[in-house]
CSV table of C-alpha atoms in Angstrom, one decimal:
chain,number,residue,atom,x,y,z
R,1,UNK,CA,-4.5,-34.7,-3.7
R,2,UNK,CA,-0.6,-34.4,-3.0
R,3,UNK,CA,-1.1,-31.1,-5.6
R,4,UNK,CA,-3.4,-29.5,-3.6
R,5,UNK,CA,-1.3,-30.1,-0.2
R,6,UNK,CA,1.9,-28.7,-2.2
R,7,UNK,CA,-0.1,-25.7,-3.9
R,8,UNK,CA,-1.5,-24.5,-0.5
R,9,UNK,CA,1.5,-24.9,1.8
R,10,UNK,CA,3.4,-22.8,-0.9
R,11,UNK,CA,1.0,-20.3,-0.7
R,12,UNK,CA,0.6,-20.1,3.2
R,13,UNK,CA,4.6,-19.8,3.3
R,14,UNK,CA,4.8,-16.8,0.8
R,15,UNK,CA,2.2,-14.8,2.6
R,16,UNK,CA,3.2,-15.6,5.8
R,17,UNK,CA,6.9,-14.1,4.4
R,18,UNK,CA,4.8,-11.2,2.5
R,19,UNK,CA,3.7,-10.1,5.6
R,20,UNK,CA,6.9,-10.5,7.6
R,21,UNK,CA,8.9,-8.4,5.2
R,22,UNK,CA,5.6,-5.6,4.8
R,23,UNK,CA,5.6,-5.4,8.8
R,24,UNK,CA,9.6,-5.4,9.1
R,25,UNK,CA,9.8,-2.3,6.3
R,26,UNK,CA,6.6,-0.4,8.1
R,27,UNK,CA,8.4,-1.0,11.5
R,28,UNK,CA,11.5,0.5,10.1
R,29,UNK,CA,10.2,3.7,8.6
R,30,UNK,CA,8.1,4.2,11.6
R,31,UNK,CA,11.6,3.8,13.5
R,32,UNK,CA,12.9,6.7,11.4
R,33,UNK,CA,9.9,9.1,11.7
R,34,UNK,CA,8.2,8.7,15.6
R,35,UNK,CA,10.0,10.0,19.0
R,36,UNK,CA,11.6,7.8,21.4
R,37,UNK,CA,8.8,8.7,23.7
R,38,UNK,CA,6.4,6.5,20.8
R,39,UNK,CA,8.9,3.4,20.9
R,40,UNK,CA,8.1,0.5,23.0
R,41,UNK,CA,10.1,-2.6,24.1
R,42,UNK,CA,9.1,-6.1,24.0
R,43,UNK,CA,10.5,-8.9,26.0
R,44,UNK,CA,13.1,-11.0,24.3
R,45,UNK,CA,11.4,-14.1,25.6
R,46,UNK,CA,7.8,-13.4,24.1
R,47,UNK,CA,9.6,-12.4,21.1
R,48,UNK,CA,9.2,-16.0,19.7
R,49,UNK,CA,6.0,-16.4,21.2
R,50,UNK,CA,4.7,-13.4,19.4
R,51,UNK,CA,5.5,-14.2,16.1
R,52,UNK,CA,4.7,-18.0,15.9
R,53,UNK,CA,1.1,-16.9,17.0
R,54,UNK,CA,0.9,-14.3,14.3
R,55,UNK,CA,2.2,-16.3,11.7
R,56,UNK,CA,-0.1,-19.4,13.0
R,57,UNK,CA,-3.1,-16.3,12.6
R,58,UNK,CA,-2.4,-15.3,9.3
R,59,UNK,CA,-2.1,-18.7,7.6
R,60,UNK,CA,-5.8,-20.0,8.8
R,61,UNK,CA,-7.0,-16.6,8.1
R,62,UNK,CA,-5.5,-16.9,4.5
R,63,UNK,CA,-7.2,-20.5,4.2
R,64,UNK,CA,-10.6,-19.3,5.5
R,65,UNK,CA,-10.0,-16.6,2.9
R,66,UNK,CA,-8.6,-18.8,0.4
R,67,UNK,CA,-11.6,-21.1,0.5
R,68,UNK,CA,-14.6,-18.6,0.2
R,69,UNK,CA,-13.5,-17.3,-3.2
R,70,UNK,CA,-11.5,-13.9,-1.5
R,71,UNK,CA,-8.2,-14.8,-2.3
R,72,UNK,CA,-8.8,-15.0,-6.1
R,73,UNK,CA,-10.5,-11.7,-5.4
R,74,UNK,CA,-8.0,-9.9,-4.0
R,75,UNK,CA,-5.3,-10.9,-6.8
R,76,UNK,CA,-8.0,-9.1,-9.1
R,77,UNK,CA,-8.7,-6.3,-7.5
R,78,UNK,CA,-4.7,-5.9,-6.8
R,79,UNK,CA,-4.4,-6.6,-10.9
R,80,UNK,CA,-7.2,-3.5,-11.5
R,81,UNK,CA,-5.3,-1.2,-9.4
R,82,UNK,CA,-2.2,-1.8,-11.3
R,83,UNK,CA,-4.3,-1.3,-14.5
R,84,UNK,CA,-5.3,2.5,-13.0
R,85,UNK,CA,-1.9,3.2,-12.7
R,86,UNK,CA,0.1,2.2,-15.4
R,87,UNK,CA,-3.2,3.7,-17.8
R,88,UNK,CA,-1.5,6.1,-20.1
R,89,UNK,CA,-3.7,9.6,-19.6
R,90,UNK,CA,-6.0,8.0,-17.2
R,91,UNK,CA,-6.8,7.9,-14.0
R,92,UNK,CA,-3.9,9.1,-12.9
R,93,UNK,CA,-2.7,11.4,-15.6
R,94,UNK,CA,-6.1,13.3,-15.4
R,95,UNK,CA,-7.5,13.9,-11.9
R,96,UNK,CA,-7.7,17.3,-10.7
R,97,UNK,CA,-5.9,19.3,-13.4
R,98,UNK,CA,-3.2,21.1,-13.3
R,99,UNK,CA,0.7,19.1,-13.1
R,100,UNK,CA,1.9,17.2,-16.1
R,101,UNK,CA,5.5,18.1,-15.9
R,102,UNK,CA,7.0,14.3,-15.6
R,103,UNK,CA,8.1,14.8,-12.3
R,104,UNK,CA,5.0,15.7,-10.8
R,105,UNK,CA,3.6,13.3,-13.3
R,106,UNK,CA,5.6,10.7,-11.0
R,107,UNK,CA,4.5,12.2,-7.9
R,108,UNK,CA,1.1,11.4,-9.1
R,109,UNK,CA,2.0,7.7,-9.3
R,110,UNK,CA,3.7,7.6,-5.9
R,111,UNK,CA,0.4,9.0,-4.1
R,112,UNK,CA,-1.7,6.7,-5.8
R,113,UNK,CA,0.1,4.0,-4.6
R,114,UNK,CA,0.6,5.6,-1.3
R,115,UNK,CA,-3.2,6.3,-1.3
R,116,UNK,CA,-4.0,2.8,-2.4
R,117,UNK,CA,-2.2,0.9,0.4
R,118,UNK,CA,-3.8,3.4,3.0
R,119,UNK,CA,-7.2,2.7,1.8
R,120,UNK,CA,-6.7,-1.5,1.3
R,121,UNK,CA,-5.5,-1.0,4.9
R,122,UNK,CA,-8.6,0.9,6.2
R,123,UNK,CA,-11.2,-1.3,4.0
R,124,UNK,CA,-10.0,-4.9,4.0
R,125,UNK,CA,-8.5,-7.8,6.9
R,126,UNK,CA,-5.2,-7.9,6.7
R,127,UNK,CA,-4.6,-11.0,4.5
R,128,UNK,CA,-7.0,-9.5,2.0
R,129,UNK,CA,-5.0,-6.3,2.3
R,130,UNK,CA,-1.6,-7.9,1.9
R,131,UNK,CA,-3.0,-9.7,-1.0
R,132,UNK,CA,-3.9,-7.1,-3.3
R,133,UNK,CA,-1.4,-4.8,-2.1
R,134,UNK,CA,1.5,-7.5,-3.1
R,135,UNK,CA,-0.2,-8.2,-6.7
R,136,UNK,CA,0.0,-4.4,-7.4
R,137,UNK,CA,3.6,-4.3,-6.5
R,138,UNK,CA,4.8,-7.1,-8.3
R,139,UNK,CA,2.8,-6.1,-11.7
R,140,UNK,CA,5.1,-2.7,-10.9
R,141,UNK,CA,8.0,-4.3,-10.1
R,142,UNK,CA,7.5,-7.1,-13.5
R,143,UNK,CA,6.4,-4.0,-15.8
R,144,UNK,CA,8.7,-1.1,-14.9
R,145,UNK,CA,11.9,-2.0,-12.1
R,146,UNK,CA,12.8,1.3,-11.8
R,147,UNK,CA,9.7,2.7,-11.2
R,148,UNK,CA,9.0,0.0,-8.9
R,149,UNK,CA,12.0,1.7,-6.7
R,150,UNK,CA,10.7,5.3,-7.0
R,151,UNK,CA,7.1,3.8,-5.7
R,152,UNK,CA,8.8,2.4,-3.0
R,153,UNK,CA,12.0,4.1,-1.8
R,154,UNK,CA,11.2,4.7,2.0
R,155,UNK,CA,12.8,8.2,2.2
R,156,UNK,CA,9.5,9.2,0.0
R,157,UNK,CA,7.1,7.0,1.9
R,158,UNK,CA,8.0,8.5,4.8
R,159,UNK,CA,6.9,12.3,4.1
R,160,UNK,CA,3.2,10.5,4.0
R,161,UNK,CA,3.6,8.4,7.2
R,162,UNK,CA,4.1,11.2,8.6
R,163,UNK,CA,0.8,12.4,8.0
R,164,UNK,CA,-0.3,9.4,10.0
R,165,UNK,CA,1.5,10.1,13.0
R,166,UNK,CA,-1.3,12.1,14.9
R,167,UNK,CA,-3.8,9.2,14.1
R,168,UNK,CA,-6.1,10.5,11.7
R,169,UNK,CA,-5.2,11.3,8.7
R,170,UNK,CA,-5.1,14.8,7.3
R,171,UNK,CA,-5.5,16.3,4.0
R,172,UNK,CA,-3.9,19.7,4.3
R,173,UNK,CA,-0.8,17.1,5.9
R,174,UNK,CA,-0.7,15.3,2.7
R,175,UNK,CA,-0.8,18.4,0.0
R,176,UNK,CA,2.1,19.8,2.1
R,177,UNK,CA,3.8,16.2,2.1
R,178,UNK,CA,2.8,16.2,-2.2
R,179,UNK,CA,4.2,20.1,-2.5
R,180,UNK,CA,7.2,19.3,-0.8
R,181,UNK,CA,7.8,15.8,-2.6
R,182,UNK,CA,7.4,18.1,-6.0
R,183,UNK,CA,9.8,20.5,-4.9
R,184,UNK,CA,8.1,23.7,-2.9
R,185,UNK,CA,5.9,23.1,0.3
R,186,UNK,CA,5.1,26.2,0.4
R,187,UNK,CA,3.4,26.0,-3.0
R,188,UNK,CA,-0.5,26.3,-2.6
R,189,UNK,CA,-1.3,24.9,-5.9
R,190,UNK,CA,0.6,22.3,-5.2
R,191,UNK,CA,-0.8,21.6,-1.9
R,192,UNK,CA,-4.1,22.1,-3.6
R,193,UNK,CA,-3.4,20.1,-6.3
R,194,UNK,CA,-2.0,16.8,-3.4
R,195,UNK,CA,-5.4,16.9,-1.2
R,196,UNK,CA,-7.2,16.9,-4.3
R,197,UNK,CA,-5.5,13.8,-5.9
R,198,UNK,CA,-5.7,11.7,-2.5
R,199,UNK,CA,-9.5,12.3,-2.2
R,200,UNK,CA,-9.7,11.3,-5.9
R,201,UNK,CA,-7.5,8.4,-5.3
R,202,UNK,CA,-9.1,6.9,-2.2
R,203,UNK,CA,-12.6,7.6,-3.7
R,204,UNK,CA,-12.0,5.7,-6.9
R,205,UNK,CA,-10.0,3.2,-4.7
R,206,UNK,CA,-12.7,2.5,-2.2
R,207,UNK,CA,-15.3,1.9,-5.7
R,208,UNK,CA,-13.1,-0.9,-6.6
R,209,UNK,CA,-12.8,-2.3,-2.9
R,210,UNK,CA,-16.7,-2.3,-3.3
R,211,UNK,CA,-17.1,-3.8,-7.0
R,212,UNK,CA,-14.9,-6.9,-6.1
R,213,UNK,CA,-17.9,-7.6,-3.9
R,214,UNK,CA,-15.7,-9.6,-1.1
R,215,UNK,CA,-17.6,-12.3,0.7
């Protein structure tokens, strides 16, 4: 039906331009945070090449996906996440303690969602990824703009993609990162309290990736 054919060429054209602008902001702040020596160049003429065939990729995998039921899946898994975060004295609020002054309350929110997007990353394909990680971010953006900015300003981002730089990522790299986020690096409870919230995070995190029961 022409429905059908209108619904899922809609859909293949906003994740295909999901994943364009995701991989154009990653690209960036990796720009801002590796060496030269990390930097390589592509050849202008594959350039076309290149991103025809991943944008060819993505949409069959998002109809193989679509069509076994993990699509849906991911928009409710990406709706759950955003539940966890906006809960009032949850999740959130409530893991390991100590730090409820509303700042560090709101560096609490920005390494969830930090810790979130690493883990989706880690767990799932990239379509399925992209998918959930897009439906938490617009239930942000629709329920609180501002925040939405905070989550996702890239100066902040980029003190935990740092942490990613050497390859595998570190704990003691991201309570420093948390520390100096909330004002003192040098801070061990801070520190303390960082690692202790991203092992939370990715933990409860990972449960969810495993309740959606993907196909």
């Amino acid at each position: 039906m022409l429905w059908i054919f209108l619904f899922s060429a809609v859909a293949l054209m906003g994740l295909y331009y999901v994943h364009k602008v995701r991989c154009e902001n990653r690209a960036f702040l990796r720009a801002v945070v590796l060496d030269d020596s990390d930097m390589k160049i592509v050849p202008s003429s594959g350039t076309a090449t290149l991103v025809e065939d991943d944008g060819e990729k993505a949409a069959k995998e998002f109809v193989a996906q679509k069509e076994n039921g993990n699509i849906d899946k991911a928009y409710g898994l990406g709706n759950r996440i955003a539940d966890v975060f906006f809960e009032e004295n949850g999740i959130v609020f409530s893991s390991c303690g100590s730090g409820s002054q509303p700042f560090i309350l709101l560096q609490r929110k920005i390494l969830f969602a930090f810790t979130a997007d690493a883990v989706l990353g880690e767990e799932l394909p990239s379509v399925l990824a992209e998918t959930v990680s897009q439906q938490f971010s617009t239930r942000i953006q629709k329920a609180d703009p501002d925040l939405y900015g905070k989550v996702n300003d890239p100066k902040t981002f980029s003190y935990y993609l740092l942490c990613t730089k050497k390859g595998k990522l570190q704990l003691t790299d991201i309570g420093r990162a948390f520390a100096r986020l909330c004002g003192d690096e040098k801070e061990k409870s801070l520190c303390s309290l960082g690692e202790c919230l991203y092992r939370e995070y990715a933990g409860i995190c990972r449960k969810m990736i495993v309740d959606t029961k993907f196909c």
